Short mmCIF file of C-alpha atoms and ligand atoms in Angstrom, two decimals:
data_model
loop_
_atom_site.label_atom_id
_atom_site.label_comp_id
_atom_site.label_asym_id
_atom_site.label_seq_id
_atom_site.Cartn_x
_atom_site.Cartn_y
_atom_site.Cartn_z
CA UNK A 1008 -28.60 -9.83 -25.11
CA UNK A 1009 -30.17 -9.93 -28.56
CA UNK A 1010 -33.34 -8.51 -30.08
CA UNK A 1011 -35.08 -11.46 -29.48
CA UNK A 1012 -34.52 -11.00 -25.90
CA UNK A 1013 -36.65 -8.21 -26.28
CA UNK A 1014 -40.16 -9.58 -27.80
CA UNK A 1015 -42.89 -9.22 -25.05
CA UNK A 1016 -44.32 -12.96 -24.22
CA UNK A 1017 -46.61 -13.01 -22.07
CA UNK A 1018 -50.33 -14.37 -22.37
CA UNK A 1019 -51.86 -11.37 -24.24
CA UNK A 1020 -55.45 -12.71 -22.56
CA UNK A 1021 -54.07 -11.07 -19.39
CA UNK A 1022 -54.87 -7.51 -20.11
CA UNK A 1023 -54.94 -4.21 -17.89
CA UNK A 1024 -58.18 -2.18 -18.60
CA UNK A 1025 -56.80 1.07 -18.00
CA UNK A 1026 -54.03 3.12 -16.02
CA UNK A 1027 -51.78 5.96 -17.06
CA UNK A 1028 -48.05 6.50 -16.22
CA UNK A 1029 -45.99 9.57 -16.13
CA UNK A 1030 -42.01 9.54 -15.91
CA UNK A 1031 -39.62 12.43 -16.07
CA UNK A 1032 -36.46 11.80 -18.30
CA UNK A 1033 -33.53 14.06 -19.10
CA UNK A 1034 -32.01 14.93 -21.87
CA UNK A 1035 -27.99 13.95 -22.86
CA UNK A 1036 -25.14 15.69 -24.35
CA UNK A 1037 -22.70 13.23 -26.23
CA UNK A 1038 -19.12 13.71 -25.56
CA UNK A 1039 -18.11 11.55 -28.21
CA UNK A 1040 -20.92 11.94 -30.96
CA UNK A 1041 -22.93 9.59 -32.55
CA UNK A 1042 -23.43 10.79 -36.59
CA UNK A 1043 -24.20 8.38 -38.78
CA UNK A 1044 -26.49 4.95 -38.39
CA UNK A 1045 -27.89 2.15 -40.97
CA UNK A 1046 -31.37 -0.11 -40.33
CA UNK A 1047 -33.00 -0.25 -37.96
CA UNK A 1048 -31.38 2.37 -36.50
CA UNK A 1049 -28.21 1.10 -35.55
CA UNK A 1050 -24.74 3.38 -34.43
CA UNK A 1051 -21.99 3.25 -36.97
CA UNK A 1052 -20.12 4.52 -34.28
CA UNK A 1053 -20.24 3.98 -30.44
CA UNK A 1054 -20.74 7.40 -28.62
CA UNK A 1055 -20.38 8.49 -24.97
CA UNK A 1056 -22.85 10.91 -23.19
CA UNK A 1057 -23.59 12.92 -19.73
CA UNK A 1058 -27.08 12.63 -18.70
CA UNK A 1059 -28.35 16.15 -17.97
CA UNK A 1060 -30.78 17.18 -14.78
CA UNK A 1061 -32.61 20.10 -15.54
CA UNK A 1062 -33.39 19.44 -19.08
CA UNK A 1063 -35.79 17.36 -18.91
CA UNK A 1064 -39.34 15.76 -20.77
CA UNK A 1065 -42.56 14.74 -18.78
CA UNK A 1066 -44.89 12.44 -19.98
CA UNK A 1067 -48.15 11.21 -18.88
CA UNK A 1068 -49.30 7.55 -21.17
CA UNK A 1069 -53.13 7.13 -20.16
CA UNK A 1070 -54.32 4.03 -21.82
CA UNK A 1071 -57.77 3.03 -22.43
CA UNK A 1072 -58.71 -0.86 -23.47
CA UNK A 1073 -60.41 -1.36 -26.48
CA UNK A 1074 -63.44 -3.08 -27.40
CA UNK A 1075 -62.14 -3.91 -30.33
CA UNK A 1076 -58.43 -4.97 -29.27
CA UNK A 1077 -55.97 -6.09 -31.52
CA UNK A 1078 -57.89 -5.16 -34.66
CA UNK A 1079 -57.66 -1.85 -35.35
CA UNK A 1080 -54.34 0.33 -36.16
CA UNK A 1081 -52.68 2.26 -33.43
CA UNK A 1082 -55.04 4.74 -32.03
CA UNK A 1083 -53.97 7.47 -29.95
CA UNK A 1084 -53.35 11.75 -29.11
CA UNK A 1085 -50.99 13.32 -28.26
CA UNK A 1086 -50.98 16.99 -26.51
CA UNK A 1087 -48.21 18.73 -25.55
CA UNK A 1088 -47.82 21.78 -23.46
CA UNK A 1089 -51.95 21.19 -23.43
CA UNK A 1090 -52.19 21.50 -26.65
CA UNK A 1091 -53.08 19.05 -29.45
CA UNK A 1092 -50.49 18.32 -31.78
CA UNK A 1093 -51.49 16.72 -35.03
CA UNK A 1094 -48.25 17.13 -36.32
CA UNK A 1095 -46.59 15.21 -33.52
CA UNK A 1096 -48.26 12.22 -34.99
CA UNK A 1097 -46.23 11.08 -37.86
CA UNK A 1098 -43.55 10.20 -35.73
CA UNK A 1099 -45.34 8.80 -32.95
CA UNK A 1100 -46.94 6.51 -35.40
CA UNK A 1101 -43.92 5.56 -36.98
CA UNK A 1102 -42.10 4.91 -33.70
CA UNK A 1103 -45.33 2.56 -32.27
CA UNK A 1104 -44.72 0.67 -35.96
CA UNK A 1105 -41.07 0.14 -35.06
CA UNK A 1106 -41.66 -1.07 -31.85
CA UNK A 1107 -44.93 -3.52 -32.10
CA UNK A 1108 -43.03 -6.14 -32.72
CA UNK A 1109 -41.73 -6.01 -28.95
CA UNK A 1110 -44.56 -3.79 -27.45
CA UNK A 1111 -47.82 -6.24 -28.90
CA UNK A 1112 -49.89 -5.25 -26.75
CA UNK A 1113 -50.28 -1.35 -28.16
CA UNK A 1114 -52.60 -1.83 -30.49
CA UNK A 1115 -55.09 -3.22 -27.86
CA UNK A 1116 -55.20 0.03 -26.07
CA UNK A 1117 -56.40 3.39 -26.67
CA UNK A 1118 -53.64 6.14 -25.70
CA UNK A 1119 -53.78 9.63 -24.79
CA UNK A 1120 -49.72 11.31 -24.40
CA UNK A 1121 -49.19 14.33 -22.35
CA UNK A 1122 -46.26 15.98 -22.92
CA UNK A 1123 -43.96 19.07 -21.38
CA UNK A 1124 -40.68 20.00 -21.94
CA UNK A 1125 -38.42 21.86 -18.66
CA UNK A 1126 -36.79 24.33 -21.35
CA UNK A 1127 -38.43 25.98 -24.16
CA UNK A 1128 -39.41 24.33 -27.45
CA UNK A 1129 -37.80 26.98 -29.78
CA UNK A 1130 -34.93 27.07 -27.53
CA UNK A 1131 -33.49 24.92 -29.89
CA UNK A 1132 -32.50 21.96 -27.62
CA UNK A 1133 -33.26 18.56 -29.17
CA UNK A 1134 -36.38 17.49 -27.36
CA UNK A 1135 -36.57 13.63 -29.24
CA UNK A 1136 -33.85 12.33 -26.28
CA UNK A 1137 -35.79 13.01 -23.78
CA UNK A 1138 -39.43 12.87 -25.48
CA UNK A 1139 -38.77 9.46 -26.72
CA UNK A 1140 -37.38 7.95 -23.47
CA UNK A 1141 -40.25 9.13 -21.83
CA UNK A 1142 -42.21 7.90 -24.36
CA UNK A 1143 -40.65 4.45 -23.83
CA UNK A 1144 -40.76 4.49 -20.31
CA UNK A 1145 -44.40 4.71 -20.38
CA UNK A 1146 -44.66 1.70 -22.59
CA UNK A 1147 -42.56 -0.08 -20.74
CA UNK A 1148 -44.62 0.62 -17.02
CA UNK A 1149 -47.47 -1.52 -18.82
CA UNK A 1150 -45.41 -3.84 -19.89
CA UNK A 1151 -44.70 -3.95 -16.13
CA UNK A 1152 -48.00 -4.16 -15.28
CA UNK A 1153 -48.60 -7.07 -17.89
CA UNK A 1154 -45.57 -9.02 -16.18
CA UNK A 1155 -44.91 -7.75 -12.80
CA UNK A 1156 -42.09 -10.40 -12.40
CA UNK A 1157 -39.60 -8.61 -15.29
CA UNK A 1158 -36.41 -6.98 -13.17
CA UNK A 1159 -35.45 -3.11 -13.40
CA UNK A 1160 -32.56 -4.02 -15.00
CA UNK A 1161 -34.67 -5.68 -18.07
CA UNK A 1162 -36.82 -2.90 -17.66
CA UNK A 1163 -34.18 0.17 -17.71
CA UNK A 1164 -32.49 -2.32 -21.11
CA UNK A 1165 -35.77 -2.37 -22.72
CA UNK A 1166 -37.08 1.56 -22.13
CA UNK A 1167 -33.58 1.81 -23.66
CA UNK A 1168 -34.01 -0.37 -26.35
CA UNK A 1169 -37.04 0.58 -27.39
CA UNK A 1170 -35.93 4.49 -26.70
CA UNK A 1171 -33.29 3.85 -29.55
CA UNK A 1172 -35.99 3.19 -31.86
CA UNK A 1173 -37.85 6.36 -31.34
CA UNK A 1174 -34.54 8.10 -31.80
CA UNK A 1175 -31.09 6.82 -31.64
CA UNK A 1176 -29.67 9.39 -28.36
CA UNK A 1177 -32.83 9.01 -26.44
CA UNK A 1178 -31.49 5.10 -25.67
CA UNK A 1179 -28.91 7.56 -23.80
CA UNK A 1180 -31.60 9.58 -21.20
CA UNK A 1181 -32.77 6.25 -19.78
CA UNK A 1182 -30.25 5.97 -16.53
CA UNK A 1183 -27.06 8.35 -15.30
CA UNK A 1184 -24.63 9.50 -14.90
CA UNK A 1185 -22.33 8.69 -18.20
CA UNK A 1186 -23.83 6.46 -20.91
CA UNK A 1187 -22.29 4.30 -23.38
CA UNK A 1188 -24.00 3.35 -27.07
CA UNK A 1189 -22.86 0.94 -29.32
CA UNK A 1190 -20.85 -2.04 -29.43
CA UNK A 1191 -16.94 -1.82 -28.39
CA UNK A 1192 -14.23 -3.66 -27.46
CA UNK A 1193 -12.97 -1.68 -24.21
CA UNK A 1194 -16.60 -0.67 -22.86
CA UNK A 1195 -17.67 -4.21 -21.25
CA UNK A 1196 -21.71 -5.40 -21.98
CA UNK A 1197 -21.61 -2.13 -24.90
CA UNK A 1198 -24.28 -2.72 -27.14
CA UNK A 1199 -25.61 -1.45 -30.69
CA UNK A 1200 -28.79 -2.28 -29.20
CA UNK A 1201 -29.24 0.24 -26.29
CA UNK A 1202 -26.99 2.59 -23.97
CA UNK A 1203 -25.16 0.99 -20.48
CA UNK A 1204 -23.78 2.68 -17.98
CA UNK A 1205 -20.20 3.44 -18.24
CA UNK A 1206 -19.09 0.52 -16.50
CA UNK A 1207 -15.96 1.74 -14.95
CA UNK A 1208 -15.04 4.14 -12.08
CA UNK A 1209 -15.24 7.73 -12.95
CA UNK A 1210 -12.83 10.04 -11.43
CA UNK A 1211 -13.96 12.38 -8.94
CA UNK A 1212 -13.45 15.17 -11.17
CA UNK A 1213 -16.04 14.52 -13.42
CA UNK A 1214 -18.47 14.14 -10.52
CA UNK A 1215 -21.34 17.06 -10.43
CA UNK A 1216 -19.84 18.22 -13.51
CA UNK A 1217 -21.23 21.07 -14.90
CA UNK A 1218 -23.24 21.99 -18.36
CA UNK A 1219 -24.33 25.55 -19.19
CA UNK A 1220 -26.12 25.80 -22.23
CA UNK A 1221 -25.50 29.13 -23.92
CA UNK A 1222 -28.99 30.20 -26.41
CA UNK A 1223 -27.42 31.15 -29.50
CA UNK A 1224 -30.37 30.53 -32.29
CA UNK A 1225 -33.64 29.76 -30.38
CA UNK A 1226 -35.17 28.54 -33.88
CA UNK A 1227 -36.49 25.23 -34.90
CA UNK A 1228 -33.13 22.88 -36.06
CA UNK A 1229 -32.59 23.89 -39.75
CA UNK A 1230 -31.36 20.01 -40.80
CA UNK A 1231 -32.91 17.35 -39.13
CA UNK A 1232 -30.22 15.06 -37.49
CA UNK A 1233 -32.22 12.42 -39.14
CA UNK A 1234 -31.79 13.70 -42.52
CA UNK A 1235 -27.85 14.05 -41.31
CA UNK A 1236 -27.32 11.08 -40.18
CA UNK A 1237 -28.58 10.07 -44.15
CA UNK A 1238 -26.08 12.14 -45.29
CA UNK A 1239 -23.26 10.02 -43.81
CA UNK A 1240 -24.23 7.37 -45.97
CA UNK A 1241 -22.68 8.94 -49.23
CA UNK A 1242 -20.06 10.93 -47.52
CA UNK A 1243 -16.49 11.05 -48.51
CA UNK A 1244 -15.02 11.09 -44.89
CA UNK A 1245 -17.49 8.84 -43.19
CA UNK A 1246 -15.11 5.88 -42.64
CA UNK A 1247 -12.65 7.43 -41.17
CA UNK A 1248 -14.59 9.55 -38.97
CA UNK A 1249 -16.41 6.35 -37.80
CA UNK A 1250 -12.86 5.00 -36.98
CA UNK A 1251 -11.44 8.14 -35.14
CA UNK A 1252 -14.85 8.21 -33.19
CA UNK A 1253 -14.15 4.61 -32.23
CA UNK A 1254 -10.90 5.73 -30.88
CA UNK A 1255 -12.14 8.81 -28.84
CA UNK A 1256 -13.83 6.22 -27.32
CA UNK A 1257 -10.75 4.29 -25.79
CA UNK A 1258 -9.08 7.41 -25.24
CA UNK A 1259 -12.02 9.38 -23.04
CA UNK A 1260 -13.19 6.02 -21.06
CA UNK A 1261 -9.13 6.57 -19.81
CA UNK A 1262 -9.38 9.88 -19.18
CA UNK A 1263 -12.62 9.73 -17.13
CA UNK A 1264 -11.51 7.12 -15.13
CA UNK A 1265 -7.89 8.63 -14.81
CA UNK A 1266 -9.01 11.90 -14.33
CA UNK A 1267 -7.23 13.68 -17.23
CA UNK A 1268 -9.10 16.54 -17.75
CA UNK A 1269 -6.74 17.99 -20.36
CA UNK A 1270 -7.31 14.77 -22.67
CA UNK A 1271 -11.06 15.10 -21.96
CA UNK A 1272 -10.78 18.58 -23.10
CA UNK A 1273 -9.49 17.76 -26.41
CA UNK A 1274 -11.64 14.88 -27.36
CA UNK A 1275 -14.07 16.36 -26.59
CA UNK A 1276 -14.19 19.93 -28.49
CA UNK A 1277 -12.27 17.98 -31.11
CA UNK A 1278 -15.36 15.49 -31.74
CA UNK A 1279 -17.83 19.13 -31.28
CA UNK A 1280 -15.56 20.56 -34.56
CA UNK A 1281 -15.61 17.30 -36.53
CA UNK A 1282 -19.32 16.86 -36.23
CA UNK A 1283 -19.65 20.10 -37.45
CA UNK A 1284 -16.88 19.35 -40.25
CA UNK A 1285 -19.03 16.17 -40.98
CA UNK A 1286 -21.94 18.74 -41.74
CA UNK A 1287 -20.10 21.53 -43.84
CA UNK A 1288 -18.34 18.57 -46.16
CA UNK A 1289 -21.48 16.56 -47.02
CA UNK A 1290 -23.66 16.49 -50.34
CA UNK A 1291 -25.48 18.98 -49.50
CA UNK A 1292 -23.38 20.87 -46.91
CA UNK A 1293 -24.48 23.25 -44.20
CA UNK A 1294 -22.98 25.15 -41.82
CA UNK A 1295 -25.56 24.88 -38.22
CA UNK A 1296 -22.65 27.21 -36.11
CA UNK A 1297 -23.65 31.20 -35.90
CA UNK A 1298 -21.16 33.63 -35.81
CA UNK A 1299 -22.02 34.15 -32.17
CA UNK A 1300 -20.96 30.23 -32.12
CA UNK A 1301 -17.53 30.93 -32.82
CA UNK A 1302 -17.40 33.58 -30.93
CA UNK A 1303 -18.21 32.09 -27.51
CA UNK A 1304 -15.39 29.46 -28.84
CA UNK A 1305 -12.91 31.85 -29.15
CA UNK A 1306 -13.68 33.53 -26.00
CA UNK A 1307 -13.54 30.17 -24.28
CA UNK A 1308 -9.94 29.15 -25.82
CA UNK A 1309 -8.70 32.70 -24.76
CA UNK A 1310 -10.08 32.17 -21.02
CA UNK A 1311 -8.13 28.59 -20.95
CA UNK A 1312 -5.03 30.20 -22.23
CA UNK A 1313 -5.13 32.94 -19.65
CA UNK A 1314 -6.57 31.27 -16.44
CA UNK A 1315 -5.59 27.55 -17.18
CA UNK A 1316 -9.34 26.71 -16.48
CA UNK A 1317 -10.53 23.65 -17.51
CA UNK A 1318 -13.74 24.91 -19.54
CA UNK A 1319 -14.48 23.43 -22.54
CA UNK A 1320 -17.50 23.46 -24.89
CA UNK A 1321 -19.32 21.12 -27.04
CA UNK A 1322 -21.74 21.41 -29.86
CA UNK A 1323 -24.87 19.29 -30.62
CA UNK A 1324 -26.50 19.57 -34.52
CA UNK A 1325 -27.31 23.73 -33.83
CA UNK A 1326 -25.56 26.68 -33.07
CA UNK A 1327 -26.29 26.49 -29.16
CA UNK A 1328 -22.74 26.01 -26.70
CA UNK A 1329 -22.80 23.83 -24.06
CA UNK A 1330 -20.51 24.82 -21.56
CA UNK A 1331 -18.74 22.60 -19.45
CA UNK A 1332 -16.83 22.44 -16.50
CA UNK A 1333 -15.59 20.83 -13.26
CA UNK A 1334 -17.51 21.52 -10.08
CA UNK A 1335 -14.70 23.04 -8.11
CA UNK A 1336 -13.91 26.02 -10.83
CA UNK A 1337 -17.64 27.12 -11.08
CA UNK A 1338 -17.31 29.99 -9.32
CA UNK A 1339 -14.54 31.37 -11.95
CA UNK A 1340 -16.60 29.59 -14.69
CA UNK A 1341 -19.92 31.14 -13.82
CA UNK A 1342 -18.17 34.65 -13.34
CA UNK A 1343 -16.55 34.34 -16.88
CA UNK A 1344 -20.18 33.12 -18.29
CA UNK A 1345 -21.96 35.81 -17.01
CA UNK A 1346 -19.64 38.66 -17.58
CA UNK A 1347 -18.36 37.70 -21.01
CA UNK A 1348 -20.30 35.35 -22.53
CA UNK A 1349 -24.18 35.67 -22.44
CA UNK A 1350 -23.86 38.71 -24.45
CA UNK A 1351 -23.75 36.38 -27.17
CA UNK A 1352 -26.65 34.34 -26.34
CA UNK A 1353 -29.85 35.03 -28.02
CA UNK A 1354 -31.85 37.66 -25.61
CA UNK A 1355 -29.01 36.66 -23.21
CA UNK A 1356 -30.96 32.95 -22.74
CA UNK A 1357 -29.24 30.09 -21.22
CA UNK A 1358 -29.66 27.13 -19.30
CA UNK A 1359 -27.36 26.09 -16.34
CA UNK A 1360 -27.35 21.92 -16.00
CA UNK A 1361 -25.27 19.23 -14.64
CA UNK A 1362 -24.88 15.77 -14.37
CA UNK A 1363 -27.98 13.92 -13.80
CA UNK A 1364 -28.92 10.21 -12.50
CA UNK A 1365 -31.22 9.49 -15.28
CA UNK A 1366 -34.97 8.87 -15.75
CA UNK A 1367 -37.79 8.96 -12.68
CA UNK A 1368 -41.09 7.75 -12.67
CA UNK A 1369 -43.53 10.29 -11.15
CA UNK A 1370 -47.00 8.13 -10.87
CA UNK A 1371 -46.97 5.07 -8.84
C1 LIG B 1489 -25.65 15.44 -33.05
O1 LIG B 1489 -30.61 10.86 -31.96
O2 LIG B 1489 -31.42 13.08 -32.83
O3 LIG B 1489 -27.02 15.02 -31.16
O4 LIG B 1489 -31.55 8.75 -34.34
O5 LIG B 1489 -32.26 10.20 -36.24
O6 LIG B 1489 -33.34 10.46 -34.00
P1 LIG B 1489 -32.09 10.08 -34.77
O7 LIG B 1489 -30.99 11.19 -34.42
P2 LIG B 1489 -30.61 11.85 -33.04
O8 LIG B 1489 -29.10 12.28 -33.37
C2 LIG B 1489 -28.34 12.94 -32.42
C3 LIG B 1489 -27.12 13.49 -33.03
C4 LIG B 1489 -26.27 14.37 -32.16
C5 LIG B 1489 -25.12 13.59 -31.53
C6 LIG B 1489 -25.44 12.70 -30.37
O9 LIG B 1489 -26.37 13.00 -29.59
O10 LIG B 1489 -24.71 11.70 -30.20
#
């Protein structure tokens, strides 16, 4: 498919006077990261990600025809947790810019966005994944109702597409359980242009898999990933890293379908530690870990060694640990958790999540 593909045709006389749509969408942690894009908002690197269950973004789109349609800029407001948010808008605006082109029709309405997040806001999870998706979901269920004859599978391709424009990992929260983004040679139908299921059979030992998020820094991020992802444009080790992360690629879609938790193990904390080695060796460089970060790490490597348990962690761009681990060890992995490492988490906060299946709409 192609961007073209994309553009909404349909007779824009044929419009719906009002409705509203809410969907619930997840968020996703990337296995193999994606750091690094160029216009408009492209992957230099494909990147692999779980969709997660319980955190997740609501969204309620009420739309309102105008009298006016078609002449005015984009009007809308946008409330979340029930309260306005002026500062939300920005964003919002610029994502409704990006996406006109394929989306015509928003300028003819008149939108009101309700918004609530499942974990807390300074918990320092990224909320764009799963705000965006949402966001994009929305759009897409009056697209819907514009052409009832488009198929879910244009639909879920689009919400995705457009998603990607909002932010570049919420093209990831649309569907579950394991979602691909970008363009590569061993993941069949991969696109630049939104996320696809990983197309192959995954192992039963990644099934119900596990992802406790340990609360390190419940602040605001301190470095956008948008401003990050900038910072890969200028950086000394950006090639390569987009090459290696093309190989983790090959290597994990084997282990998942193989089973090979061991290899999973290592991609995967290895790409964690590189995307944070892609942080502390740019112009300007930062360091997002906490020394409660490193600590949990160590703690986690010392468990492994001990117990042979196959816990790993990841990192996204903060200092929070995601925890993860194979459904039939979570009684040893919770037990460890609990006894030895929520001490570290901030006010002993953290989130237990799995797997999910993806995105649900909650309205009819
Ligand atoms: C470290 O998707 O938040 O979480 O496209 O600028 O909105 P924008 O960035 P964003 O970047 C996510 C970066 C990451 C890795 C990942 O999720 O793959």
């Amino acid at each position: 498919m192609t961007e073209t593909d994309f553009i909404f045709t349909q007779n824009q006389s044929i419009l719906i006077p009002n409705g509203s749509a809410t969907w619930k969408t997840p968020s996703n942690i990337a296995l193999v990261k994606y750091w690094g894009k160029k216009e408009p908002q492209l992957p230099e690197n494909t990147s692999i990600s779980f969709t997660l269950d319980a955190c997740f973004t609501i969204t309620t789109l009420e739309y309102n025809l105008k009298k006016d349609k078609g002449k005015s800029d984009f009007t809308f407001e946008i409330y979340f947790e029930d309260e306005k948010k002026e500062d939300f808008k920005p964003k919002i605006q610029k994502f409704f810019e990006r996406i006109e082109k394929y989306v015509p029709f928003l300028k003819d309405y008149n939108f009101v966005i309700n918004s609530r997040n499942s974990f807390p806001h300074s918990s320092g999870i990224a909320s764009s994944a799963s705000g965006m998706s949402a966001l994009a979901l929305c759009i897409m269920s009056i697209e819907k109702e514009l052409n009832p004859s488009i198929s879910d599978e244009y639909f879920n391709k689009k919400a995705s597409f457009l998603a990607r424009l909002g932010s570049g990992s919420a093209c990831r929260s649309i569907e579950g359980e394991l979602i691909v983004w970008g363009e590569h040679k061993k993941i069949k139908e991969s696109s630049d242009l939104f996320g696809v299921k990983f197309p192959y059979k995954l192992h039963k030992k990644f099934k119900n898999y596990h992802d406790t998020i340990l609360l390190v820094d419940e602040v605001e991020k301190q470095v956008s990933s948008t401003i990050g992802h900038q910072l890969m444009h200028s950086h000394p080790f950006a090639k390569q890293r987009f090459l290696q992360a093309n190989e983790n690629i090959s290597k994990i879609s084997e282990a998942l379908q193989n089973g090979d938790i061991k290899s999973f193990v290592e991609i995967v904390e290895s790409e964690a530690l590189t995307l944070h080695a892609m942080m502390m060796t740019s112009n300007p460089y930062f360091i997002l870990m906490k020394p409660n970060t490193l600590k949990i790490i160590n703690k986690i490597w010392e468990f492994r060694k001990l117990t042979n348990a196959n816990v790993c962690f990841t990192l996204d761009a903060g200092a929070n640990v995601h925890v993860l681990f194979p459904e039939n060890e979570k009684e040893v992995v919770n037990k460890f958790i609990v006894n030895e490492l929520v001490q570290f988490c901030q006010e002993n906060h953290y989130i237990c999540d799995r797997i999910g299946i993806g995105a649900k709409r909650l309205s009819i």
